[in-house]
Amino acid sequence: MIVLKNVTKTYKTLTDKTEALRDISFGVSDGEFISIIGPSGCGKSTLLRIIGSLISPSGGEIHIDGLTPIQSRSLGFFSFVFQNPVLLDWRTVTENIRLPNEILKKQTRQPEELLKMVGLEGIGHKYPNELSGGMKQRVAIARALTFDPKILLMDEPFGALDEFTRNELNSQLLGIWNQINVSLIFVTHSISEAVFLSDRIIVLTNRPATIDEIIKVPFDRPRKQKIKDTPEFNEIVKWIRKKLE
C-alpha cells in the first residue's frame, strides 16, 4: 500500500542546514497498523507529514498504490488526526463533521453513523465548548472518516489526554480500525500505547533520524487492556525503552 525508499529531509536556511531524516525505508501493507516512535524532536511528525504530502522530502521515493503522495492526496486517499482536534467553535458537532464534505465535495458516511462509531451518538447538536477533551478527539476522528480514506495518519492524537481517557480511546480506536479496514500510521511518544495498538513499530534514532529497528508485535487481536499486565507485553516495552535510551 505504502512504500518509502531512502527518504531524507534536510531543512536549509541562509546560513545553516539541519538533516532531520536520513535514508528512511519501509512499507505498510493494506489494512496494517503501524506506529512510529522515537526520541523527542527526532522527526516523527516530519515523516508523517511527508507521507501525507503536507511537506516534500529532500530525497528518496514514496509510492502509495503506485502513485505519488501528491496524487494520492488529490484523490482523497489520506485523512489526518492531530493532537489538537481543531474543531470550529461556532459549528455544532454535526457541522464540524460535515466540513470535509463542504471542502472536498466528497462524503460517503453520514455524521450520525460516524458519531455512533466513535461512541458519541446523540450529541450532534452540541458545540465544542460543551465537550470534554476526549469527546473532542472522538469528533476529530469521526470527521477524518467522513469520506472513507484508505490511509489514516494520526500525529499524537491522544497525547494531551489523561491516562484513563487515553486508554479508553486506544481501545475504541482499535474497534473503529477493525470496522473500517484502513492502513493506519500512528505517531506517539508512549511506548506502551505503540505496543498495544500496533502490528509493527518503527523505532527511530535521534536526529538525523534513521530506522533503529522495525519491531513486529506478537499479540493476537482483538486486544484488551489487561494485556498490558502480562510479562510478554512489558518485556517489549522495556526493550523499546532501552533502545530509546
mmCIF file of C-alpha atoms in Angstrom:
data_model
loop_
_atom_site.group_PDB
_atom_site.id
_atom_site.type_symbol
_atom_site.label_atom_id
_atom_site.label_comp_id
_atom_site.label_asym_id
_atom_site.label_seq_id
_atom_site.Cartn_x
_atom_site.Cartn_y
_atom_site.Cartn_z
ATOM 1 C CA MET A 1 0.000 0.000 0.000
ATOM 2 C CA ILE A 2 2.744 2.456 1.038
ATOM 3 C CA VAL A 3 6.427 2.168 0.124
ATOM 4 C CA LEU A 4 9.210 4.505 1.295
ATOM 5 C CA LYS A 5 12.693 4.194 -0.219
ATOM 6 C CA ASN A 6 15.651 6.147 1.190
ATOM 7 C CA VAL A 7 13.542 9.137 2.211
ATOM 8 C CA THR A 8 15.536 12.097 3.518
ATOM 9 C CA LYS A 9 14.633 15.547 4.748
ATOM 10 C CA THR A 10 17.007 18.496 5.232
ATOM 11 C CA TYR A 11 15.906 21.942 6.341
ATOM 12 C CA LYS A 12 18.038 24.760 4.946
ATOM 13 C CA THR A 13 18.441 28.394 5.950
ATOM 14 C CA LEU A 14 20.702 31.074 4.532
ATOM 15 C CA THR A 15 23.480 30.121 6.931
ATOM 16 C CA ASP A 16 22.866 26.550 8.026
ATOM 17 C CA LYS A 17 21.104 23.262 7.334
ATOM 18 C CA THR A 18 19.611 20.592 9.572
ATOM 19 C CA GLU A 19 19.240 16.979 8.494
ATOM 20 C CA ALA A 20 16.016 15.667 10.031
ATOM 21 C CA LEU A 21 15.600 12.288 8.284
ATOM 22 C CA ARG A 22 18.175 10.041 6.635
ATOM 23 C CA ASP A 23 17.516 7.022 4.386
ATOM 24 C CA ILE A 24 14.113 6.013 5.782
ATOM 25 C CA SER A 25 12.815 2.867 4.052
ATOM 26 C CA PHE A 26 9.835 0.711 4.998
ATOM 27 C CA GLY A 27 6.489 -0.470 3.675
ATOM 28 C CA VAL A 28 2.943 -0.503 5.016
ATOM 29 C CA SER A 29 0.515 -3.208 3.925
ATOM 30 C CA ASP A 30 -3.143 -2.619 3.165
ATOM 31 C CA GLY A 31 -5.037 -2.519 6.466
ATOM 32 C CA GLU A 32 -1.896 -2.577 8.639
ATOM 33 C CA PHE A 33 -1.498 -0.578 11.874
ATOM 34 C CA ILE A 34 1.989 0.974 12.110
ATOM 35 C CA SER A 35 3.283 3.146 14.952
ATOM 36 C CA ILE A 36 6.281 5.466 14.704
ATOM 37 C CA ILE A 37 8.185 6.103 17.910
ATOM 38 C CA GLY A 38 11.484 7.784 18.739
ATOM 39 C CA PRO A 39 13.175 10.445 20.866
ATOM 40 C CA SER A 40 11.503 13.830 21.177
ATOM 41 C CA GLY A 41 12.293 16.034 18.183
ATOM 42 C CA CYS A 42 13.736 13.235 16.073
ATOM 43 C CA GLY A 43 11.412 13.821 13.112
ATOM 44 C CA LYS A 44 8.410 11.531 13.684
ATOM 45 C CA SER A 45 5.868 14.195 12.752
ATOM 46 C CA THR A 46 8.019 15.314 9.827
ATOM 47 C CA LEU A 47 7.971 11.770 8.457
ATOM 48 C CA LEU A 48 4.187 11.541 8.841
ATOM 49 C CA ARG A 49 3.697 14.851 7.025
ATOM 50 C CA ILE A 50 5.960 13.732 4.188
ATOM 51 C CA ILE A 51 3.907 10.551 3.731
ATOM 52 C CA GLY A 52 0.725 12.638 3.653
ATOM 53 C CA SER A 53 2.157 15.175 1.185
ATOM 54 C CA LEU A 54 1.931 18.080 3.617
ATOM 55 C CA ILE A 55 5.659 18.695 3.134
ATOM 56 C CA SER A 56 8.100 17.445 0.491
ATOM 57 C CA PRO A 57 11.097 15.170 1.112
ATOM 58 C CA SER A 58 14.589 16.303 0.161
ATOM 59 C CA GLY A 59 15.327 12.933 -1.416
ATOM 60 C CA GLY A 60 14.103 9.389 -1.844
ATOM 61 C CA GLU A 61 10.843 7.968 -3.148
ATOM 62 C CA ILE A 62 7.348 7.415 -1.758
ATOM 63 C CA HIS A 63 4.628 5.470 -3.544
ATOM 64 C CA ILE A 64 1.050 4.913 -2.427
ATOM 65 C CA ASP A 65 -0.696 2.306 -4.544
ATOM 66 C CA GLY A 66 1.786 3.207 -7.265
ATOM 67 C CA LEU A 67 1.024 6.936 -7.034
ATOM 68 C CA THR A 68 2.951 9.851 -5.570
ATOM 69 C CA PRO A 69 1.788 11.333 -2.245
ATOM 70 C CA ILE A 70 0.518 14.436 -4.068
ATOM 71 C CA GLN A 71 -1.552 12.324 -6.472
ATOM 72 C CA SER A 72 -2.840 10.196 -3.605
ATOM 73 C CA ARG A 73 -3.881 13.218 -1.544
ATOM 74 C CA SER A 74 -5.697 14.744 -4.517
ATOM 75 C CA LEU A 75 -7.713 11.506 -4.804
ATOM 76 C CA GLY A 76 -8.669 11.604 -1.131
ATOM 77 C CA PHE A 77 -6.543 8.647 -0.003
ATOM 78 C CA PHE A 78 -5.425 10.383 3.210
ATOM 79 C CA SER A 79 -7.106 11.721 6.268
ATOM 80 C CA PHE A 80 -5.368 13.302 9.275
ATOM 81 C CA VAL A 81 -5.952 13.448 13.022
ATOM 82 C CA PHE A 82 -3.631 15.718 15.024
ATOM 83 C CA GLN A 83 -3.093 16.273 18.752
ATOM 84 C CA ASN A 84 -5.250 19.387 18.577
ATOM 85 C CA PRO A 85 -8.709 18.360 17.297
ATOM 86 C CA VAL A 86 -9.129 21.767 15.585
ATOM 87 C CA LEU A 87 -12.909 21.964 15.877
ATOM 88 C CA LEU A 88 -14.632 25.184 14.836
ATOM 89 C CA ASP A 89 -16.263 26.643 17.953
ATOM 90 C CA TRP A 90 -19.161 28.252 16.081
ATOM 91 C CA ARG A 91 -20.222 24.999 14.407
ATOM 92 C CA THR A 92 -22.068 22.112 16.017
ATOM 93 C CA VAL A 93 -20.524 18.654 16.195
ATOM 94 C CA THR A 94 -22.506 17.581 13.124
ATOM 95 C CA GLU A 95 -21.449 20.691 11.215
ATOM 96 C CA ASN A 96 -17.800 20.072 12.123
ATOM 97 C CA ILE A 97 -18.008 16.508 10.848
ATOM 98 C CA ARG A 98 -19.559 17.735 7.573
ATOM 99 C CA LEU A 99 -16.723 20.198 6.960
ATOM 100 C CA PRO A 100 -14.619 17.880 4.715
ATOM 101 C CA ASN A 101 -17.651 17.317 2.512
ATOM 102 C CA GLU A 102 -18.122 21.054 2.101
ATOM 103 C CA ILE A 103 -14.479 21.454 1.074
ATOM 104 C CA LEU A 104 -13.895 18.270 -0.958
ATOM 105 C CA LYS A 105 -17.469 17.657 -2.175
ATOM 106 C CA LYS A 106 -16.959 14.014 -1.225
ATOM 107 C CA GLN A 107 -18.812 12.207 1.520
ATOM 108 C CA THR A 108 -19.618 8.534 1.925
ATOM 109 C CA ARG A 109 -20.580 8.352 5.617
ATOM 110 C CA GLN A 110 -23.174 10.445 7.408
ATOM 111 C CA PRO A 111 -22.409 12.272 10.695
ATOM 112 C CA GLU A 112 -24.932 10.176 12.634
ATOM 113 C CA GLU A 113 -23.246 6.932 11.527
ATOM 114 C CA LEU A 114 -19.806 8.277 12.420
ATOM 115 C CA LEU A 115 -20.886 9.549 15.839
ATOM 116 C CA LYS A 116 -22.290 6.119 16.629
ATOM 117 C CA MET A 117 -18.993 4.555 15.501
ATOM 118 C CA VAL A 118 -16.970 6.709 17.927
ATOM 119 C CA GLY A 119 -19.414 6.272 20.809
ATOM 120 C CA LEU A 120 -20.952 9.759 20.715
ATOM 121 C CA GLU A 121 -24.414 9.009 19.384
ATOM 122 C CA GLY A 122 -26.910 11.790 20.062
ATOM 123 C CA ILE A 123 -24.534 14.745 20.613
ATOM 124 C CA GLY A 124 -24.560 16.142 17.072
ATOM 125 C CA HIS A 125 -26.350 19.296 18.224
ATOM 126 C CA LYS A 126 -23.717 20.222 20.804
ATOM 127 C CA TYR A 127 -20.877 22.731 20.350
ATOM 128 C CA PRO A 128 -17.163 22.042 21.013
ATOM 129 C CA ASN A 129 -17.125 24.086 24.247
ATOM 130 C CA GLU A 130 -19.659 21.613 25.683
ATOM 131 C CA LEU A 131 -17.353 18.618 25.146
ATOM 132 C CA SER A 132 -14.507 17.090 27.145
ATOM 133 C CA GLY A 133 -11.047 16.698 25.596
ATOM 134 C CA GLY A 134 -11.655 13.031 24.871
ATOM 135 C CA MET A 135 -15.009 13.755 23.216
ATOM 136 C CA LYS A 136 -13.440 16.455 21.034
ATOM 137 C CA GLN A 137 -10.820 13.999 19.831
ATOM 138 C CA ARG A 138 -13.524 11.438 19.012
ATOM 139 C CA VAL A 139 -15.283 14.077 16.916
ATOM 140 C CA ALA A 140 -11.978 14.750 15.122
ATOM 141 C CA ILE A 141 -11.682 11.027 14.346
ATOM 142 C CA ALA A 142 -15.276 10.948 13.086
ATOM 143 C CA ARG A 143 -14.581 13.945 10.843
ATOM 144 C CA ALA A 144 -11.450 12.245 9.465
ATOM 145 C CA LEU A 145 -13.507 9.212 8.397
ATOM 146 C CA THR A 146 -16.294 11.080 6.638
ATOM 147 C CA PHE A 147 -15.078 10.245 3.098
ATOM 148 C CA ASP A 148 -13.712 6.724 3.762
ATOM 149 C CA PRO A 149 -9.970 7.371 3.379
ATOM 150 C CA LYS A 150 -7.659 4.491 2.510
ATOM 151 C CA ILE A 151 -4.965 5.765 4.899
ATOM 152 C CA LEU A 152 -5.418 7.393 8.299
ATOM 153 C CA LEU A 153 -2.442 9.427 9.571
ATOM 154 C CA MET A 154 -2.535 10.216 13.305
ATOM 155 C CA ASP A 155 0.007 12.521 14.971
ATOM 156 C CA GLU A 156 -0.040 12.182 18.786
ATOM 157 C CA PRO A 157 -3.871 12.249 18.782
ATOM 158 C CA PHE A 158 -4.170 11.281 22.474
ATOM 159 C CA GLY A 159 -1.040 12.979 23.785
ATOM 160 C CA ALA A 160 -2.895 15.728 25.670
ATOM 161 C CA LEU A 161 -5.359 13.390 27.416
ATOM 162 C CA ASP A 162 -5.209 11.854 30.875
ATOM 163 C CA GLU A 163 -4.156 8.206 31.145
ATOM 164 C CA PHE A 164 -7.651 6.812 31.768
ATOM 165 C CA THR A 165 -9.164 8.640 28.776
ATOM 166 C CA ARG A 166 -6.164 7.735 26.640
ATOM 167 C CA ASN A 167 -6.540 4.025 27.413
ATOM 168 C CA GLU A 168 -10.254 4.209 26.682
ATOM 169 C CA LEU A 169 -9.664 5.861 23.304
ATOM 170 C CA ASN A 170 -6.894 3.378 22.450
ATOM 171 C CA SER A 171 -9.396 0.529 22.804
ATOM 172 C CA GLN A 172 -12.039 2.438 20.887
ATOM 173 C CA LEU A 173 -9.600 3.269 18.091
ATOM 174 C CA LEU A 174 -8.850 -0.433 17.623
ATOM 175 C CA GLY A 175 -12.575 -1.121 17.403
ATOM 176 C CA ILE A 176 -13.003 1.582 14.750
ATOM 177 C CA TRP A 177 -9.959 0.383 12.809
ATOM 178 C CA ASN A 178 -11.386 -3.153 12.739
ATOM 179 C CA GLN A 179 -14.605 -1.794 11.227
ATOM 180 C CA ILE A 180 -13.188 0.445 8.510
ATOM 181 C CA ASN A 181 -10.109 -1.515 7.319
ATOM 182 C CA VAL A 182 -7.742 1.390 6.648
ATOM 183 C CA SER A 183 -3.964 1.473 6.745
ATOM 184 C CA LEU A 184 -3.117 3.475 9.857
ATOM 185 C CA ILE A 185 0.168 5.237 10.691
ATOM 186 C CA PHE A 186 0.271 6.466 14.271
ATOM 187 C CA VAL A 187 2.920 8.761 15.808
ATOM 188 C CA THR A 188 3.261 8.545 19.581
ATOM 189 C CA HIS A 189 5.681 9.192 22.449
ATOM 190 C CA SER A 190 4.084 6.416 24.517
ATOM 191 C CA ILE A 191 5.836 3.060 24.196
ATOM 192 C CA SER A 192 3.001 1.097 25.819
ATOM 193 C CA GLU A 193 0.476 2.789 23.529
ATOM 194 C CA ALA A 194 2.502 1.797 20.463
ATOM 195 C CA VAL A 195 2.812 -1.825 21.632
ATOM 196 C CA PHE A 196 -0.878 -2.075 22.500
ATOM 197 C CA LEU A 197 -2.117 -0.685 19.191
ATOM 198 C CA SER A 198 0.302 -1.784 16.502
ATOM 199 C CA ASP A 199 1.080 -4.626 14.137
ATOM 200 C CA ARG A 200 4.611 -3.217 13.768
ATOM 201 C CA ILE A 201 6.547 -0.381 15.384
ATOM 202 C CA ILE A 202 9.083 1.787 13.539
ATOM 203 C CA VAL A 203 11.720 2.828 16.085
ATOM 204 C CA LEU A 204 13.647 5.946 15.026
ATOM 205 C CA THR A 205 17.012 7.152 16.310
ATOM 206 C CA ASN A 206 17.980 10.666 17.346
ATOM 207 C CA ARG A 207 18.272 13.296 14.604
ATOM 208 C CA PRO A 208 19.150 12.793 11.873
ATOM 209 C CA ALA A 209 16.580 10.047 12.300
ATOM 210 C CA THR A 210 17.258 6.656 10.811
ATOM 211 C CA ILE A 211 15.399 3.421 11.479
ATOM 212 C CA ASP A 212 16.921 1.690 14.504
ATOM 213 C CA GLU A 213 14.608 -1.317 14.278
ATOM 214 C CA ILE A 214 11.209 -2.403 13.000
ATOM 215 C CA ILE A 215 9.517 -4.464 15.713
ATOM 216 C CA LYS A 216 6.723 -6.896 14.943
ATOM 217 C CA VAL A 217 4.208 -7.006 17.800
ATOM 218 C CA PRO A 218 3.394 -10.679 18.510
ATOM 219 C CA PHE A 219 -0.002 -10.346 20.185
ATOM 220 C CA ASP A 220 -3.201 -11.627 18.586
ATOM 221 C CA ARG A 221 -6.221 -9.447 18.020
ATOM 222 C CA PRO A 222 -8.609 -8.334 19.402
ATOM 223 C CA ARG A 223 -6.580 -6.853 22.257
ATOM 224 C CA LYS A 224 -7.839 -5.924 25.717
ATOM 225 C CA GLN A 225 -6.257 -3.530 28.214
ATOM 226 C CA LYS A 226 -5.378 -6.454 30.505
ATOM 227 C CA ILE A 227 -2.669 -7.497 28.008
ATOM 228 C CA LYS A 228 -0.584 -4.639 29.459
ATOM 229 C CA ASP A 229 -0.234 -6.634 32.689
ATOM 230 C CA THR A 230 1.461 -9.600 31.015
ATOM 231 C CA PRO A 231 5.230 -10.234 31.219
ATOM 232 C CA GLU A 232 5.427 -10.504 27.417
ATOM 233 C CA PHE A 233 3.953 -7.033 26.939
ATOM 234 C CA ASN A 234 6.262 -5.465 29.488
ATOM 235 C CA GLU A 235 9.328 -7.150 28.007
ATOM 236 C CA ILE A 236 8.653 -5.490 24.648
ATOM 237 C CA VAL A 237 8.090 -2.126 26.348
ATOM 238 C CA LYS A 238 11.399 -2.484 28.228
ATOM 239 C CA TRP A 239 13.226 -3.486 25.029
ATOM 240 C CA ILE A 240 11.996 -0.397 23.150
ATOM 241 C CA ARG A 241 12.709 1.887 26.106
ATOM 242 C CA LYS A 242 16.261 0.563 26.257
ATOM 243 C CA LYS A 243 16.710 1.366 22.571
ATOM 244 C CA LEU A 244 15.422 4.893 23.005
ATOM 245 C CA GLU A 245 17.719 5.470 25.967
#
